[in-house]
Amino acid sequence: MSIQMKPVEPLLEAGAQIQQLINAECIDDYTDTPSMVISFIYNNLPQKITIKLPLTINKFFEPTEMNGESFFARWKNLGSSNQQRSQKIFKANGVMDLQATRTKLMGFGMQLLDGIDPNPDNFVCAGIVHMRSQQVGCLLRLEPNRNAQMYRLTVRSSKESVSVEVCDLLAEQF
């Protein structure tokens, strides 16, 4: 990851605020979010705060529209190798609200593809992670089982580490 920031004024008056513009470029896939170290002096004592930036790999998704035939052809193609997919089966954190699930998926950065899966309760998404080194196509299928209060999340992409990271990030949300 490449992060660029403009320098800020070294003195900040009490109660004042300052905005810091951050430009981030994804060079290659990553799992640990970048940190920013803020150093300042308070009461003549040096202080240092480390903040994790909310720059997970999904921030670099381009939503990708496709029809059912294209989705399942690519799904099958990416499923031929276990190294291109990641799957988690997990218990729901709370009430299984399919509208809330839909909203979370739409905010994740991929394109939510309606009417693609034969089961209307299932969700499918497609996107491309843009990196300087390459572009990685990524497909997702989330299958809620309301009776068991469980989800099965499967992510397939052209790069195993991307599949694993996207699956890990999303599984925490449901």
Coordinates of C-alpha atoms in Angstrom, one line a residue:
M1 CA 0.0 0.0 0.0
S2 CA 1.2 3.5 -0.8
I3 CA -0.1 6.3 1.3
Q4 CA 0.6 10.0 0.7
M5 CA -0.3 12.8 3.0
K6 CA 0.4 16.6 2.8
P7 CA 2.2 18.1 5.7
V8 CA 0.2 20.0 8.3
E9 CA 1.0 23.1 10.2
P10 CA 3.2 22.3 13.2
L11 CA 1.0 24.4 15.6
L12 CA -2.6 23.8 16.4
E13 CA -4.5 26.2 18.6
A14 CA -6.6 24.8 21.5
G15 CA -10.0 23.7 20.4
A16 CA -9.1 24.0 16.7
Q17 CA -9.5 21.2 14.2
I18 CA -7.5 20.3 11.1
Q19 CA -8.3 18.0 8.2
Q20 CA -5.7 15.7 6.8
L21 CA -6.2 14.4 3.2
I22 CA -4.8 10.9 2.7
N23 CA -4.3 9.4 -0.8
A24 CA -4.0 5.6 -0.8
E25 CA -3.1 3.3 -3.6
C26 CA -3.2 -0.5 -3.4
I27 CA 0.1 -1.8 -4.7
D28 CA -0.6 -5.5 -3.9
D29 CA -3.1 -7.3 -1.7
Y30 CA -2.6 -7.1 2.1
T31 CA -4.2 -8.3 5.3
D32 CA -3.0 -5.9 7.9
T33 CA -4.5 -2.4 7.7
P34 CA -2.0 0.5 7.6
S35 CA -1.4 2.6 10.6
M36 CA -0.8 6.3 11.0
V37 CA 1.4 7.6 13.8
I38 CA 0.5 11.1 15.2
S39 CA 3.2 12.8 17.3
F40 CA 2.6 16.0 19.2
I41 CA 3.6 17.9 22.3
Y42 CA 1.1 18.4 25.1
N43 CA 2.1 20.3 28.3
N44 CA 5.7 20.2 27.1
L45 CA 5.6 16.4 27.0
P46 CA 6.0 14.5 23.7
Q47 CA 2.9 12.3 22.9
K48 CA 2.5 9.6 20.3
I49 CA -0.7 7.9 19.1
T50 CA -0.9 5.1 16.6
I51 CA -4.2 4.8 14.7
K52 CA -5.2 2.0 12.3
L53 CA -6.6 3.5 9.1
P54 CA -9.9 2.0 7.9
L55 CA -8.3 0.9 4.6
T56 CA -9.2 -2.7 4.2
I57 CA -8.8 -4.4 0.8
N58 CA -12.5 -3.9 -0.1
K59 CA -11.9 -0.2 -0.3
F60 CA -10.3 -0.9 -3.7
F61 CA -13.2 -2.8 -5.2
E62 CA -14.8 -1.7 -8.5
P63 CA -18.3 -3.1 -8.6
T64 CA -18.8 -5.3 -11.6
E65 CA -22.2 -5.9 -13.3
M66 CA -22.8 -9.3 -14.9
N67 CA -25.6 -11.6 -15.8
G68 CA -26.3 -15.1 -14.4
E69 CA -24.7 -17.0 -17.2
S70 CA -21.4 -15.0 -16.9
F71 CA -21.4 -15.2 -13.1
F72 CA -21.8 -19.0 -12.9
A73 CA -19.4 -19.6 -15.8
R74 CA -16.7 -17.6 -13.8
W75 CA -17.8 -19.1 -10.5
K76 CA -17.3 -22.6 -11.9
N77 CA -13.9 -21.6 -13.5
L78 CA -12.6 -20.1 -10.2
G79 CA -13.9 -23.1 -8.2
S80 CA -11.7 -25.6 -10.0
S81 CA -8.9 -24.9 -7.6
N82 CA -9.3 -24.8 -3.8
Q83 CA -6.5 -22.2 -3.7
Q84 CA -8.8 -19.7 -5.4
R85 CA -11.6 -19.9 -2.9
S86 CA -12.3 -19.4 0.8
Q87 CA -15.4 -20.5 2.6
K88 CA -16.7 -20.0 6.1
I89 CA -19.8 -21.4 7.8
F90 CA -20.7 -19.5 10.9
K91 CA -23.5 -18.7 13.3
A92 CA -25.4 -15.4 12.9
N93 CA -24.3 -12.7 15.3
G94 CA -27.9 -11.7 15.9
V95 CA -31.3 -11.7 14.2
M96 CA -31.0 -12.7 10.5
D97 CA -32.4 -9.6 8.8
L98 CA -32.0 -10.1 5.0
Q99 CA -32.6 -6.4 4.3
A100 CA -29.8 -5.5 6.7
T101 CA -27.6 -8.2 5.1
R102 CA -28.3 -6.7 1.7
T103 CA -27.4 -3.2 2.9
K104 CA -24.1 -4.4 4.4
L105 CA -23.2 -6.2 1.1
M106 CA -24.0 -3.1 -0.9
G107 CA -21.7 -1.0 1.3
F108 CA -18.8 -3.5 1.0
G109 CA -17.8 -2.3 -2.5
M110 CA -18.8 -5.2 -4.7
Q111 CA -21.8 -5.2 -7.0
L112 CA -24.8 -7.0 -5.5
L113 CA -26.3 -9.0 -8.4
D114 CA -30.1 -9.5 -8.0
G115 CA -32.0 -12.4 -9.5
I116 CA -28.8 -14.4 -10.2
D117 CA -29.0 -17.2 -7.6
P118 CA -31.8 -19.7 -8.0
N119 CA -32.5 -19.4 -4.2
P120 CA -34.0 -15.9 -3.7
D121 CA -32.6 -15.7 -0.1
N122 CA -29.0 -16.1 -1.4
F123 CA -26.8 -13.1 -2.2
V124 CA -24.2 -13.0 -5.0
C125 CA -21.7 -10.2 -5.7
A126 CA -19.0 -9.4 -8.2
G127 CA -16.1 -7.0 -8.2
I128 CA -12.6 -6.3 -9.2
V129 CA -9.9 -5.3 -6.7
H130 CA -7.7 -2.7 -8.4
M131 CA -4.0 -2.9 -7.5
R132 CA -0.9 -1.4 -9.1
S133 CA 0.5 -4.8 -9.7
Q134 CA -2.7 -6.5 -11.0
Q135 CA -6.5 -6.6 -11.1
V136 CA -8.1 -9.4 -9.2
G137 CA -11.7 -10.5 -10.1
C138 CA -13.7 -11.6 -7.1
L139 CA -17.0 -13.4 -6.8
L140 CA -19.0 -13.9 -3.6
R141 CA -22.0 -16.0 -2.5
L142 CA -23.7 -15.7 0.8
E143 CA -26.2 -18.3 1.7
P144 CA -28.3 -17.6 4.8
N145 CA -30.0 -20.6 6.6
R146 CA -32.7 -19.0 8.8
N147 CA -33.8 -22.2 10.4
A148 CA -30.3 -23.0 11.6
Q149 CA -29.4 -19.3 12.1
M150 CA -26.2 -19.9 10.1
Y151 CA -24.5 -18.5 7.1
R152 CA -22.3 -20.0 4.4
L153 CA -20.0 -17.5 2.8
T154 CA -17.9 -18.5 -0.2
V155 CA -15.5 -16.1 -2.0
R156 CA -13.7 -17.0 -5.1
S157 CA -11.1 -14.9 -6.8
S158 CA -8.1 -15.2 -9.1
K159 CA -5.8 -14.8 -6.1
E160 CA -6.1 -17.0 -3.0
S161 CA -5.0 -14.4 -0.5
V162 CA -7.7 -12.0 -1.7
S163 CA -10.4 -14.7 -1.3
V164 CA -9.2 -15.4 2.2
E165 CA -9.1 -11.7 3.2
V166 CA -12.5 -10.8 1.7
C167 CA -14.0 -13.8 3.4
D168 CA -12.5 -13.0 6.8
L169 CA -13.6 -9.3 6.5
L170 CA -17.2 -10.2 5.6
A171 CA -17.7 -13.0 8.0
E172 CA -17.3 -10.6 10.9
Q173 CA -20.2 -8.5 9.7
F174 CA -23.0 -11.1 10.0

